[in-house]
């Protein structure tokens, strides 16, 4: 079965530092991949998605992610963290033959940004 | 503005009671989903619906029920059979006529259910 692993349930960075949130998927065929952000007590908002058009995907709020088939990874990065980036981030995957458009989510990574 | 609304935002229930969570969307999306979120466990799929009058069980459907009588609405009932219902519930929708793979899901603001 398809699965997603997010390495690190908590990541802490200083304001202005590089943000790196890790996501690995398990699939023999490259799936569709998504990153979502969730602020406290709110729903999820799409940051970016990979659908095979380009391996480097740019999203909102300065985030980007690179699809690496050889590493089965889709890590999320941002060059310079801002206090407003503090939130929980979820990586999700969808099989290319998935009926119903179901997404499988990782367990989430909580990002803290220190002043 | 188009979007997904969930109500109420906070809900308290006594043990043994059924309770219904509302989800409405005006995005004209065909597919709708219900997720449960618990700390440290990510989102788990409860039920999903690709078209009106049809829905399928997700990974944790036991103790829950849904209906899809209208395209815009996908209410979730948490029954007394659900052993541990206290959680944050999220409703989502996507555009695809059959919930196509690759379509992103749009989420509502969530309902926090607490069993007293």
mmCIF file of C-alpha atoms in Angstrom:
data_model
loop_
_atom_site.group_PDB
_atom_site.id
_atom_site.type_symbol
_atom_site.label_atom_id
_atom_site.label_comp_id
_atom_site.label_asym_id
_atom_site.label_seq_id
_atom_site.Cartn_x
_atom_site.Cartn_y
_atom_site.Cartn_z
ATOM 1 C CA UNK A 1 0.000 0.000 0.000
ATOM 2 C CA UNK A 2 1.071 3.537 -0.695
ATOM 3 C CA UNK A 3 2.590 5.351 2.272
ATOM 4 C CA UNK A 4 4.213 8.629 3.166
ATOM 5 C CA UNK A 5 6.889 9.224 5.797
ATOM 6 C CA UNK A 6 7.737 12.617 7.192
ATOM 7 C CA UNK A 7 11.034 12.552 9.030
ATOM 8 C CA UNK A 8 10.871 14.582 12.210
ATOM 9 C CA UNK A 9 7.630 15.415 13.979
ATOM 10 C CA UNK A 10 9.110 18.715 15.190
ATOM 11 C CA UNK A 11 11.572 21.006 13.441
ATOM 12 C CA UNK A 12 12.868 24.227 14.943
ATOM 13 C CA UNK A 13 14.743 26.916 13.011
ATOM 14 C CA UNK A 14 15.797 30.478 13.641
ATOM 15 C CA UNK A 15 14.184 33.326 11.776
ATOM 16 C CA UNK A 16 16.064 33.820 8.510
ATOM 17 C CA UNK A 17 17.455 30.281 8.456
ATOM 18 C CA UNK A 18 16.824 27.607 5.849
ATOM 19 C CA UNK A 19 13.700 25.505 6.298
ATOM 20 C CA UNK A 20 13.935 21.844 5.255
ATOM 21 C CA UNK A 21 11.024 19.475 5.875
ATOM 22 C CA UNK A 22 11.510 15.918 4.699
ATOM 23 C CA UNK A 23 9.029 13.658 2.952
ATOM 24 C CA UNK A 24 9.557 10.209 1.462
ATOM 25 C CA UNK A 25 6.971 8.116 -0.332
ATOM 26 C CA UNK A 26 6.743 4.449 -1.147
ATOM 27 C CA UNK A 27 5.729 3.701 -4.705
ATOM 28 C CA UNK A 28 7.318 1.973 -7.666
ATOM 29 C CA UNK A 29 5.624 4.466 -9.985
ATOM 30 C CA UNK A 30 5.973 8.199 -9.336
ATOM 31 C CA UNK A 31 2.753 9.382 -7.737
ATOM 32 C CA UNK A 32 1.218 12.812 -7.397
ATOM 33 C CA UNK A 33 2.630 14.619 -4.354
ATOM 34 C CA UNK A 34 1.348 17.498 -2.286
ATOM 35 C CA UNK A 35 2.433 19.711 0.569
ATOM 36 C CA UNK A 36 -0.186 21.324 2.783
ATOM 37 C CA UNK A 37 0.139 23.762 5.688
ATOM 38 C CA UNK A 38 -2.139 23.945 8.723
ATOM 39 C CA UNK A 39 -2.263 26.802 11.195
ATOM 40 C CA UNK A 40 -3.662 26.089 14.678
ATOM 41 C CA UNK A 41 -7.333 25.163 14.721
ATOM 42 C CA UNK A 42 -7.708 25.706 10.995
ATOM 43 C CA UNK A 43 -8.109 23.612 7.890
ATOM 44 C CA UNK A 44 -5.317 22.700 5.494
ATOM 45 C CA UNK A 45 -4.088 24.976 2.725
ATOM 46 C CA UNK A 46 -2.263 23.728 -0.346
ATOM 47 C CA UNK A 47 1.336 24.955 -0.605
ATOM 48 C CA UNK A 48 2.310 23.157 -3.808
ATOM 49 C CA UNK A 49 1.858 19.957 -5.770
ATOM 50 C CA UNK A 50 3.865 17.751 -8.118
ATOM 51 C CA UNK A 51 2.125 16.191 -11.105
ATOM 52 C CA UNK A 52 5.178 15.345 -13.268
ATOM 53 C CA UNK A 53 5.360 18.616 -15.223
ATOM 54 C CA UNK A 54 8.599 19.710 -13.531
ATOM 55 C CA UNK A 55 10.708 18.194 -10.769
ATOM 56 C CA UNK A 56 11.214 21.518 -8.987
ATOM 57 C CA UNK A 57 7.882 22.880 -7.895
ATOM 58 C CA UNK A 58 7.376 26.398 -6.591
ATOM 59 C CA UNK A 59 4.535 27.130 -4.226
ATOM 60 C CA UNK A 60 3.081 29.930 -2.204
ATOM 61 C CA UNK A 61 4.837 31.900 0.549
ATOM 62 C CA UNK A 62 8.283 31.258 -0.926
ATOM 63 C CA UNK A 63 8.227 27.478 -0.476
ATOM 64 C CA UNK A 64 9.428 24.998 -3.053
ATOM 65 C CA UNK A 65 9.898 21.252 -3.265
ATOM 66 C CA UNK A 66 11.988 18.998 -5.454
ATOM 67 C CA UNK A 67 10.832 15.606 -6.661
ATOM 68 C CA UNK A 68 13.688 13.077 -6.664
ATOM 69 C CA UNK A 69 12.644 9.747 -8.095
ATOM 70 C CA UNK A 70 15.919 8.011 -7.223
ATOM 71 C CA UNK A 71 15.455 8.924 -3.572
ATOM 72 C CA UNK A 72 11.632 8.640 -3.552
ATOM 73 C CA UNK A 73 11.616 12.030 -1.860
ATOM 74 C CA UNK A 74 9.734 15.299 -2.074
ATOM 75 C CA UNK A 75 11.359 17.557 0.508
ATOM 76 C CA UNK A 76 9.978 21.036 1.191
ATOM 77 C CA UNK A 77 12.343 23.990 1.490
ATOM 78 C CA UNK A 78 12.321 27.710 2.037
ATOM 79 C CA UNK A 79 15.550 29.745 1.935
ATOM 80 C CA UNK A 80 14.695 32.081 4.800
ATOM 81 C CA UNK A 81 12.218 31.299 7.577
ATOM 82 C CA UNK A 82 9.746 33.887 8.781
ATOM 83 C CA UNK A 83 7.888 33.878 12.077
ATOM 84 C CA UNK A 84 4.625 33.473 10.169
ATOM 85 C CA UNK A 85 5.854 30.107 8.808
ATOM 86 C CA UNK A 86 5.310 28.487 12.207
ATOM 87 C CA UNK A 87 2.640 25.857 11.553
ATOM 88 C CA UNK A 88 2.168 22.157 10.898
ATOM 89 C CA UNK A 89 3.093 20.824 7.478
ATOM 90 C CA UNK A 90 1.712 17.716 5.847
ATOM 91 C CA UNK A 91 3.027 15.785 2.894
ATOM 92 C CA UNK A 92 0.435 13.770 0.951
ATOM 93 C CA UNK A 93 0.477 11.335 -1.952
ATOM 94 C CA UNK A 94 -2.039 10.123 -4.497
ATOM 95 C CA UNK A 95 -1.544 7.128 -6.775
ATOM 96 C CA UNK A 96 -1.826 7.767 -10.494
ATOM 97 C CA UNK A 97 -4.509 5.098 -10.754
ATOM 98 C CA UNK A 98 -6.228 6.090 -7.555
ATOM 99 C CA UNK A 99 -9.961 5.824 -7.665
ATOM 100 C CA UNK A 100 -11.736 8.588 -5.862
ATOM 101 C CA UNK A 101 -8.815 11.002 -5.717
ATOM 102 C CA UNK A 102 -7.902 9.814 -2.246
ATOM 103 C CA UNK A 103 -4.888 11.333 -0.568
ATOM 104 C CA UNK A 104 -2.669 9.554 1.926
ATOM 105 C CA UNK A 105 -1.139 11.921 4.443
ATOM 106 C CA UNK A 106 2.057 11.776 6.412
ATOM 107 C CA UNK A 107 1.940 12.292 10.148
ATOM 108 C CA UNK A 108 2.895 15.942 9.907
ATOM 109 C CA UNK A 109 5.868 18.066 10.921
ATOM 110 C CA UNK A 110 5.430 20.957 13.298
ATOM 111 C CA UNK A 111 7.678 23.855 12.386
ATOM 112 C CA UNK A 112 8.745 26.317 15.081
ATOM 113 C CA UNK A 113 10.532 29.551 14.199
ATOM 114 C CA UNK A 114 12.671 31.213 16.843
ATOM 115 C CA UNK A 115 13.264 34.974 16.780
ATOM 116 C CA UNK B 1 -16.396 33.780 -2.287
ATOM 117 C CA UNK B 2 -16.291 30.074 -3.063
ATOM 118 C CA UNK B 3 -15.268 27.714 -0.331
ATOM 119 C CA UNK B 4 -16.120 25.033 2.173
ATOM 120 C CA UNK B 5 -17.952 25.733 5.387
ATOM 121 C CA UNK B 6 -18.146 23.461 8.390
ATOM 122 C CA UNK B 7 -20.372 23.927 11.353
ATOM 123 C CA UNK B 8 -20.261 24.128 14.235
ATOM 124 C CA UNK B 9 -16.647 25.041 14.951
ATOM 125 C CA UNK B 10 -16.807 23.458 18.401
ATOM 126 C CA UNK B 11 -19.171 20.692 19.428
ATOM 127 C CA UNK B 12 -19.671 18.970 22.734
ATOM 128 C CA UNK B 13 -21.415 15.648 23.053
ATOM 129 C CA UNK B 14 -22.375 13.420 25.901
ATOM 130 C CA UNK B 15 -21.451 9.778 25.711
ATOM 131 C CA UNK B 16 -24.122 7.703 23.993
ATOM 132 C CA UNK B 17 -25.383 10.526 21.799
ATOM 133 C CA UNK B 18 -25.243 10.732 18.034
ATOM 134 C CA UNK B 19 -24.096 14.042 16.581
ATOM 135 C CA UNK B 20 -24.030 15.383 13.021
ATOM 136 C CA UNK B 21 -21.290 17.599 11.597
ATOM 137 C CA UNK B 22 -22.189 19.816 8.682
ATOM 138 C CA UNK B 23 -20.098 20.328 5.540
ATOM 139 C CA UNK B 24 -21.201 22.547 2.656
ATOM 140 C CA UNK B 25 -19.284 23.615 -0.446
ATOM 141 C CA UNK B 26 -20.128 26.102 -3.200
ATOM 142 C CA UNK B 27 -17.160 25.205 -5.421
ATOM 143 C CA UNK B 28 -19.272 22.946 -7.654
ATOM 144 C CA UNK B 29 -16.942 20.073 -6.804
ATOM 145 C CA UNK B 30 -18.019 16.500 -7.403
ATOM 146 C CA UNK B 31 -15.891 14.737 -4.794
ATOM 147 C CA UNK B 32 -16.080 15.282 -1.042
ATOM 148 C CA UNK B 33 -14.168 13.755 1.855
ATOM 149 C CA UNK B 34 -14.220 13.496 5.642
ATOM 150 C CA UNK B 35 -11.029 13.177 7.663
ATOM 151 C CA UNK B 36 -10.319 12.747 11.322
ATOM 152 C CA UNK B 37 -7.223 14.389 12.799
ATOM 153 C CA UNK B 38 -5.619 13.328 16.061
ATOM 154 C CA UNK B 39 -2.338 14.719 17.440
ATOM 155 C CA UNK B 40 0.670 12.986 15.906
ATOM 156 C CA UNK B 41 -1.415 10.830 13.560
ATOM 157 C CA UNK B 42 -1.922 13.035 10.545
ATOM 158 C CA UNK B 43 -5.252 12.853 8.732
ATOM 159 C CA UNK B 44 -7.186 9.621 8.400
ATOM 160 C CA UNK B 45 -9.948 9.175 5.827
ATOM 161 C CA UNK B 46 -13.394 8.339 7.220
ATOM 162 C CA UNK B 47 -15.663 8.448 4.162
ATOM 163 C CA UNK B 48 -15.573 9.893 0.678
ATOM 164 C CA UNK B 49 -18.086 10.538 -2.069
ATOM 165 C CA UNK B 50 -17.412 10.948 -5.782
ATOM 166 C CA UNK B 51 -20.964 11.716 -6.882
ATOM 167 C CA UNK B 52 -24.361 12.431 -5.415
ATOM 168 C CA UNK B 53 -26.095 9.465 -3.785
ATOM 169 C CA UNK B 54 -22.881 7.453 -3.659
ATOM 170 C CA UNK B 55 -20.141 7.183 -1.041
ATOM 171 C CA UNK B 56 -17.422 4.768 0.041
ATOM 172 C CA UNK B 57 -15.821 3.868 3.344
ATOM 173 C CA UNK B 58 -12.366 5.127 4.082
ATOM 174 C CA UNK B 59 -9.820 3.684 6.471
ATOM 175 C CA UNK B 60 -11.693 4.344 9.725
ATOM 176 C CA UNK B 61 -15.427 4.279 8.882
ATOM 177 C CA UNK B 62 -16.579 2.268 11.895
ATOM 178 C CA UNK B 63 -18.881 4.313 14.122
ATOM 179 C CA UNK B 64 -19.535 6.942 11.456
ATOM 180 C CA UNK B 65 -22.169 7.433 8.777
ATOM 181 C CA UNK B 66 -22.644 9.894 5.911
ATOM 182 C CA UNK B 67 -25.134 10.908 3.248
ATOM 183 C CA UNK B 68 -24.763 12.703 -0.080
ATOM 184 C CA UNK B 69 -28.219 13.794 -1.161
ATOM 185 C CA UNK B 70 -27.019 17.061 -2.680
ATOM 186 C CA UNK B 71 -23.824 17.923 -4.513
ATOM 187 C CA UNK B 72 -23.104 20.782 -2.096
ATOM 188 C CA UNK B 73 -23.574 18.888 1.145
ATOM 189 C CA UNK B 74 -21.849 15.928 2.811
ATOM 190 C CA UNK B 75 -22.859 15.653 6.482
ATOM 191 C CA UNK B 76 -21.069 13.287 8.849
ATOM 192 C CA UNK B 77 -22.817 11.588 11.763
ATOM 193 C CA UNK B 78 -20.715 10.394 14.653
ATOM 194 C CA UNK B 79 -22.684 7.614 16.267
ATOM 195 C CA UNK B 80 -22.577 6.254 19.777
ATOM 196 C CA UNK B 81 -20.757 3.235 18.339
ATOM 197 C CA UNK B 82 -17.636 5.334 17.794
ATOM 198 C CA UNK B 83 -15.524 4.460 20.813
ATOM 199 C CA UNK B 84 -13.241 7.473 20.875
ATOM 200 C CA UNK B 85 -14.885 10.329 18.955
ATOM 201 C CA UNK B 86 -13.017 13.259 20.493
ATOM 202 C CA UNK B 87 -10.993 14.689 17.594
ATOM 203 C CA UNK B 88 -10.724 17.439 14.998
ATOM 204 C CA UNK B 89 -12.827 16.673 11.914
ATOM 205 C CA UNK B 90 -11.998 18.093 8.507
ATOM 206 C CA UNK B 91 -14.123 18.110 5.397
ATOM 207 C CA UNK B 92 -12.587 18.508 1.949
ATOM 208 C CA UNK B 93 -13.627 18.577 -1.689
ATOM 209 C CA UNK B 94 -11.980 18.204 -5.084
ATOM 210 C CA UNK B 95 -13.112 19.066 -8.575
ATOM 211 C CA UNK B 96 -12.731 15.852 -10.549
ATOM 212 C CA UNK B 97 -15.891 14.203 -11.860
ATOM 213 C CA UNK B 98 -14.603 10.942 -10.474
ATOM 214 C CA UNK B 99 -12.165 12.370 -7.972
ATOM 215 C CA UNK B 100 -9.275 12.233 -10.424
ATOM 216 C CA UNK B 101 -5.847 11.452 -9.114
ATOM 217 C CA UNK B 102 -3.743 14.608 -9.088
ATOM 218 C CA UNK B 103 -6.566 16.961 -8.161
ATOM 219 C CA UNK B 104 -5.828 18.853 -5.003
ATOM 220 C CA UNK B 105 -8.297 18.832 -2.171
ATOM 221 C CA UNK B 106 -9.695 22.010 -0.666
ATOM 222 C CA UNK B 107 -10.352 21.940 3.058
ATOM 223 C CA UNK B 108 -12.900 23.479 5.369
ATOM 224 C CA UNK B 109 -11.956 25.101 8.703
ATOM 225 C CA UNK B 110 -12.786 21.987 10.744
ATOM 226 C CA UNK B 111 -15.024 21.027 13.657
ATOM 227 C CA UNK B 112 -13.560 20.130 17.026
ATOM 228 C CA UNK B 113 -15.680 17.488 18.712
ATOM 229 C CA UNK B 114 -15.327 16.800 22.408
ATOM 230 C CA UNK B 115 -17.108 14.007 24.212
ATOM 231 C CA UNK B 116 -17.876 14.838 27.806
#
